[in-house]
Short mmCIF file of C-alpha atoms in Angstrom, two decimals:
data_model
loop_
_atom_site.label_atom_id
_atom_site.label_comp_id
_atom_site.label_asym_id
_atom_site.label_seq_id
_atom_site.Cartn_x
_atom_site.Cartn_y
_atom_site.Cartn_z
CA UNK A 93 112.51 133.19 108.72
CA UNK A 94 109.95 130.44 109.33
CA UNK A 95 107.19 129.12 107.11
CA UNK A 96 104.09 129.64 109.25
CA UNK A 97 101.31 128.78 106.81
CA UNK A 98 99.27 126.09 108.49
CA UNK A 99 99.20 122.77 106.63
CA UNK A 100 95.58 122.03 107.44
CA UNK A 101 95.69 118.64 105.71
CA UNK A 102 98.01 117.28 108.37
CA UNK A 103 96.56 115.73 111.52
CA UNK A 104 95.61 118.30 114.15
CA UNK A 105 98.23 116.93 116.59
CA UNK A 106 101.00 116.83 114.00
CA UNK A 107 103.93 118.95 115.16
CA UNK A 108 104.69 119.86 111.56
CA UNK A 109 101.39 121.56 110.68
CA UNK A 110 103.06 124.96 110.54
CA UNK A 111 105.89 123.96 108.26
CA UNK A 112 109.56 124.01 109.02
CA UNK A 113 111.19 126.67 111.18
CA UNK A 114 114.51 126.60 109.38
CA UNK A 115 116.17 129.10 111.72
CA UNK A 116 115.49 126.80 114.65
CA UNK A 117 116.40 123.71 112.65
CA UNK A 118 119.73 125.18 111.55
CA UNK A 119 120.56 126.07 115.14
CA UNK A 120 120.03 122.46 116.16
CA UNK A 121 121.78 121.06 113.10
CA UNK A 122 124.32 123.56 111.69
CA UNK A 123 125.15 121.22 108.77
CA UNK A 124 121.69 121.98 107.37
CA UNK A 125 122.71 125.60 106.65
CA UNK A 126 124.57 124.57 103.51
CA UNK A 127 121.32 123.35 101.97
CA UNK A 128 118.85 126.09 102.93
CA UNK A 129 117.97 128.83 100.43
CA UNK A 130 115.23 131.38 99.70
CA UNK A 131 112.78 130.24 97.03
CA UNK A 132 110.68 132.28 94.60
CA UNK A 133 107.99 132.73 97.24
CA UNK A 134 110.52 134.28 99.65
CA UNK A 135 110.43 131.23 101.92
CA UNK A 136 113.33 129.26 103.28
CA UNK A 137 113.47 125.74 101.91
CA UNK A 138 115.78 123.00 100.69
CA UNK A 139 116.15 121.08 97.44
CA UNK A 140 113.96 118.07 98.17
CA UNK A 141 115.57 116.22 95.26
CA UNK A 142 118.88 116.26 97.15
CA UNK A 143 119.16 113.19 99.38
CA UNK A 144 121.82 114.79 101.61
CA UNK A 145 119.60 117.80 102.24
CA UNK A 146 116.59 115.62 103.02
CA UNK A 147 118.60 113.51 105.45
CA UNK A 148 119.89 116.57 107.29
CA UNK A 149 116.39 118.01 107.46
CA UNK A 150 115.20 114.77 109.06
CA UNK A 151 118.10 114.86 111.49
CA UNK A 152 117.23 118.43 112.49
CA UNK A 153 113.53 117.61 112.89
CA UNK A 154 114.31 114.64 115.11
CA UNK A 155 116.57 116.76 117.33
CA UNK A 156 114.11 119.65 117.55
CA UNK A 157 110.80 117.82 117.89
CA UNK A 158 111.62 114.37 119.24
CA UNK A 159 114.77 114.82 121.34
CA UNK A 160 116.78 112.39 119.22
CA UNK A 161 120.36 113.64 119.41
CA UNK A 162 122.07 111.00 117.29
CA UNK A 163 120.46 109.79 114.09
CA UNK A 164 121.88 108.75 110.76
CA UNK A 165 121.22 106.21 108.02
CA UNK A 166 123.59 104.57 105.54
CA UNK A 167 123.72 105.98 102.03
CA UNK A 168 120.96 104.76 99.70
CA UNK A 169 118.56 103.77 102.50
CA UNK A 170 115.05 105.16 102.71
CA UNK A 171 114.87 108.58 104.34
CA UNK A 172 111.15 108.99 105.03
CA UNK A 173 109.26 112.31 105.16
CA UNK A 174 108.65 112.74 108.87
CA UNK A 175 105.35 114.71 108.77
CA UNK A 176 103.64 111.91 106.83
CA UNK A 177 105.00 109.20 109.11
CA UNK A 178 103.82 111.16 112.16
CA UNK A 179 100.34 111.46 110.63
CA UNK A 180 100.02 107.69 110.31
CA UNK A 181 100.80 107.28 114.02
CA UNK A 182 98.40 110.04 115.09
CA UNK A 183 95.56 108.40 113.16
CA UNK A 184 96.41 105.04 114.74
CA UNK A 185 96.20 106.78 118.12
CA UNK A 186 92.69 107.96 117.21
CA UNK A 187 91.78 104.43 116.14
CA UNK A 188 92.90 103.02 119.49
CA UNK A 189 91.00 105.76 121.33
CA UNK A 190 87.73 104.60 119.75
CA UNK A 191 87.98 101.42 121.85
CA UNK A 192 89.24 103.22 124.96
CA UNK A 193 86.38 105.55 125.86
CA UNK A 194 87.71 108.21 123.53
CA UNK A 195 91.02 108.39 125.36
CA UNK A 196 94.28 107.77 123.50
CA UNK A 197 96.08 104.96 125.34
CA UNK A 198 99.65 105.87 126.20
CA UNK A 199 102.59 104.18 127.89
CA UNK A 200 104.86 101.25 127.22
CA UNK A 201 102.09 98.65 127.57
CA UNK A 202 100.77 99.91 124.23
CA UNK A 203 102.98 97.97 121.86
CA UNK A 204 103.25 98.30 118.10
CA UNK A 205 104.80 95.93 115.58
CA UNK A 206 106.68 97.77 112.83
CA UNK A 207 106.87 95.54 109.75
CA UNK A 208 109.87 96.65 107.69
CA UNK A 209 111.40 99.10 110.13
CA UNK A 210 114.14 99.96 107.63
CA UNK A 211 117.37 101.61 108.70
CA UNK A 212 115.68 104.79 109.94
CA UNK A 213 113.64 103.59 112.96
CA UNK A 214 111.22 106.46 112.33
CA UNK A 215 107.94 104.92 113.49
CA UNK A 216 109.27 103.71 116.87
CA UNK A 217 110.98 107.07 117.46
CA UNK A 218 107.88 109.16 116.77
CA UNK A 219 105.50 106.73 118.48
CA UNK A 220 107.61 106.52 121.61
CA UNK A 221 108.39 110.22 121.87
CA UNK A 222 104.78 111.23 121.22
CA UNK A 223 102.78 108.59 123.11
CA UNK A 224 105.42 106.68 125.09
CA UNK A 225 104.52 103.51 123.17
CA UNK A 226 106.89 100.56 122.83
CA UNK A 227 107.73 98.81 119.59
CA UNK A 228 109.08 95.67 118.04
CA UNK A 229 110.72 96.41 114.69
CA UNK A 230 111.35 93.69 112.11
CA UNK A 231 113.15 93.69 108.77
CA UNK A 232 114.68 91.22 106.31
CA UNK A 233 117.73 93.48 105.87
CA UNK A 234 120.43 92.82 108.48
CA UNK A 235 122.25 96.08 107.71
CA UNK A 236 119.04 98.01 108.36
CA UNK A 237 118.52 96.24 111.69
CA UNK A 238 122.10 96.97 112.70
CA UNK A 239 121.66 100.66 111.93
CA UNK A 240 118.48 100.81 114.01
CA UNK A 241 120.40 99.14 116.81
CA UNK A 242 123.02 101.87 116.53
CA UNK A 243 120.38 104.61 116.65
CA UNK A 244 118.83 103.07 119.77
CA UNK A 245 122.19 102.64 121.52
CA UNK A 246 123.10 106.26 120.80
CA UNK A 247 119.76 107.48 122.15
CA UNK A 248 119.44 105.65 125.49
CA UNK A 249 115.88 106.86 126.13
CA UNK A 250 114.79 104.42 123.43
CA UNK A 251 116.55 101.34 124.79
CA UNK A 252 113.72 100.07 127.00
CA UNK A 253 111.04 100.79 124.42
CA UNK A 254 112.28 99.44 121.09
CA UNK A 255 113.36 95.88 120.34
CA UNK A 256 114.54 94.59 116.98
CA UNK A 257 114.19 91.32 115.16
CA UNK A 258 115.70 90.15 111.89
CA UNK A 259 113.12 88.35 109.75
CA UNK A 260 115.12 85.36 108.51
CA UNK A 261 112.35 84.00 106.25
CA UNK A 262 111.68 86.72 103.72
CA UNK A 263 108.58 85.02 102.29
CA UNK A 264 106.76 85.55 105.58
CA UNK A 265 105.55 88.74 107.23
CA UNK A 266 104.20 87.85 110.68
CA UNK A 267 105.76 84.41 111.17
CA UNK A 268 108.77 84.69 113.54
CA UNK A 269 107.60 88.21 114.45
CA UNK A 270 104.49 87.37 116.50
CA UNK A 271 104.67 84.85 119.33
CA UNK A 272 101.67 83.26 121.09
CA UNK A 273 102.26 85.53 124.11
CA UNK A 274 102.32 88.80 122.14
CA UNK A 275 99.56 91.34 122.45
CA UNK A 276 100.20 94.10 119.94
CA UNK A 277 97.86 97.07 119.95
CA UNK A 278 98.64 97.58 116.28
CA UNK A 279 100.89 96.67 113.40
CA UNK A 280 102.29 99.39 111.16
CA UNK A 281 103.83 99.06 107.72
CA UNK A 282 105.08 101.07 104.78
CA UNK A 283 105.12 98.26 102.22
CA UNK A 284 107.36 98.03 99.15
CA UNK A 285 105.09 99.36 96.46
CA UNK A 286 106.86 98.74 93.14
CA UNK A 287 107.05 95.46 91.28
CA UNK A 288 110.64 95.87 90.07
CA UNK A 289 113.76 98.03 90.33
CA UNK A 290 112.97 99.48 86.90
CA UNK A 291 109.49 100.54 87.97
CA UNK A 292 110.95 102.17 91.09
CA UNK A 293 113.49 104.10 89.00
CA UNK A 294 110.83 105.34 86.58
CA UNK A 295 108.61 106.46 89.45
CA UNK A 296 111.50 108.41 90.94
CA UNK A 297 112.15 110.21 87.66
CA UNK A 298 108.48 111.25 87.62
CA UNK A 299 108.81 112.46 91.21
CA UNK A 300 111.84 114.54 90.33
CA UNK A 301 109.99 116.01 87.34
CA UNK A 302 107.12 116.90 89.64
CA UNK A 303 109.60 118.80 91.77
CA UNK A 304 110.17 120.92 88.63
CA UNK A 305 113.84 120.12 88.32
CA UNK A 306 115.15 121.77 85.17
CA UNK A 307 117.73 119.08 84.61
CA UNK A 308 118.33 115.55 85.87
CA UNK A 309 121.87 114.47 85.09
CA UNK A 310 121.61 111.20 86.95
CA UNK A 311 118.27 109.84 88.14
CA UNK A 312 118.55 109.29 91.88
CA UNK A 313 116.30 108.57 94.80
CA UNK A 314 115.89 111.77 96.81
CA UNK A 315 114.51 109.76 99.72
CA UNK A 316 116.85 106.83 99.11
CA UNK A 317 115.73 103.26 99.41
CA UNK A 318 117.07 99.75 99.13
CA UNK A 319 115.46 97.06 96.98
CA UNK A 320 113.52 95.52 99.87
CA UNK A 321 112.20 98.96 100.86
CA UNK A 322 111.00 100.01 97.41
CA UNK A 323 109.99 96.92 95.47
CA UNK A 324 109.24 93.23 95.71
CA UNK A 325 107.96 90.55 93.37
CA UNK A 326 104.33 91.39 92.73
CA UNK A 327 104.66 94.82 94.30
CA UNK A 328 102.42 96.33 96.95
CA UNK A 329 99.32 94.30 96.06
CA UNK A 330 101.01 90.91 96.41
CA UNK A 331 102.79 91.94 99.60
CA UNK A 332 99.61 93.19 101.28
CA UNK A 333 97.56 90.23 100.09
CA UNK A 334 100.12 87.99 101.79
CA UNK A 335 99.91 90.16 104.90
CA UNK A 336 96.13 89.84 105.08
CA UNK A 337 96.15 86.06 104.70
CA UNK A 338 98.89 85.69 107.33
CA UNK A 339 97.06 87.93 109.81
CA UNK A 340 94.32 85.28 110.12
CA UNK A 341 96.74 83.10 112.05
CA UNK A 342 97.11 85.70 114.81
CA UNK A 343 93.56 86.91 115.53
CA UNK A 344 94.05 87.41 119.26
CA UNK A 345 97.63 88.66 119.15
CA UNK A 346 96.90 92.03 117.62
CA UNK A 347 94.06 94.51 118.05
CA UNK A 348 94.44 96.36 114.75
CA UNK A 349 96.42 95.17 111.77
CA UNK A 350 97.24 98.25 109.67
CA UNK A 351 99.27 99.13 106.60
CA UNK A 352 99.75 102.05 104.26
CA UNK A 353 98.33 101.55 100.77
CA UNK A 354 100.21 103.71 98.30
CA UNK A 355 98.20 102.84 95.21
CA UNK A 356 94.50 103.67 95.48
CA UNK A 357 93.71 101.26 92.64
CA UNK A 358 94.83 98.37 94.90
CA UNK A 359 92.06 99.01 97.43
CA UNK A 360 89.33 97.13 95.55
CA UNK A 361 91.36 93.92 95.42
CA UNK A 362 92.49 94.30 99.04
CA UNK A 363 88.88 94.72 100.22
CA UNK A 364 87.94 91.49 98.42
CA UNK A 365 90.81 89.67 100.11
CA UNK A 366 89.80 91.07 103.49
CA UNK A 367 86.22 89.90 103.00
CA UNK A 368 87.54 86.38 102.42
CA UNK A 369 89.27 86.27 105.82
CA UNK A 370 86.16 87.65 107.57
CA UNK A 371 87.49 90.24 110.04
CA UNK A 372 85.08 91.82 112.52
CA UNK A 373 85.83 95.31 111.24
CA UNK A 374 87.62 96.95 108.30
CA UNK A 375 88.52 100.64 108.19
CA UNK A 376 90.15 102.88 105.62
CA UNK A 377 91.67 106.10 106.97
CA UNK A 378 92.52 108.79 104.44
CA UNK A 379 95.42 111.15 105.02
CA UNK A 380 96.83 114.08 103.06
CA UNK A 381 100.22 115.76 103.10
CA UNK A 382 100.37 118.78 100.83
CA UNK A 383 99.18 117.78 97.37
CA UNK A 384 99.67 114.09 98.06
CA UNK A 385 96.82 111.93 99.29
CA UNK A 386 97.55 108.69 101.10
CA UNK A 387 95.68 106.21 103.19
CA UNK A 388 95.98 103.18 105.41
CA UNK A 389 93.68 100.23 105.93
CA UNK A 390 93.03 98.59 109.28
CA UNK A 391 91.27 95.37 110.22
CA UNK A 392 90.63 93.42 113.40
CA UNK A 393 89.45 89.91 114.24
CA UNK A 394 88.48 90.79 117.82
CA UNK A 395 84.80 90.57 118.70
CA UNK A 396 83.13 93.55 120.30
CA UNK A 397 83.44 91.92 123.70
CA UNK A 398 87.12 91.13 123.18
CA UNK A 399 87.72 94.71 122.08
CA UNK A 400 86.13 96.07 125.23
CA UNK A 401 88.17 93.77 127.47
CA UNK A 402 91.48 94.54 125.72
CA UNK A 403 94.02 95.94 128.19
CA UNK A 404 96.07 98.74 126.68
#
């Protein structure tokens, strides 16, 4: 039984627009069978509040749709929803196409910088398998970097396309990650959005309640997440403000600086900060997955002439 209702909110190229074919997924990942059940609407599904089930679903999706045969993350690390992460990359592809005669640039010369790659390596996997792009992934968490290294080593098709770098100065975002020779087509980021561990825990309880759980014995993170993945001092707004100010130092090293913005109320302040650094263009791209609405902002310092002469 597969769920074939089209999720029209997802990007038109998103492989997950027609839901999850659990029969196929269970064939690829037999461990998933223990977590699949029939819900009240007579559809196969999993308990999305169960972190083990979510991780196995991700593993099955990566095998089925992205030819990733070996993927795992340590307990308590962020296990991202793959359809939403794929959407972000598809919209970036559209953004790049606007400066490439309407054609999405593909191949390893199109390089992305993943700020906060985490332990999951999701953006480089999807970006490489979908568009053959290459990536540099950075993180302040050495354990996360080591797990990404393990994923890459166990999936040799990624080896030539994904490189990793530990950010040793946690107060910086682009310093140590961008060299004078770099020419990134885009940066990508899922920033820590809470201001404290307590705020993150409260938000997760609300999420679980929204999943209509009848009982929560122990509040837990169904998608996992370490401190550096979920919260930082000042939260999303402070982190992204820092990112914007730092980006000024690398105007020719990146075509589009982009980042997810989880909290819509942060946009007004971020626009004001962007106006201060005077980019050539600012864009906000709205996305929707199910009932959730999200968005990312993008900005560039390249003049129109520099944009036209950019070699993807």
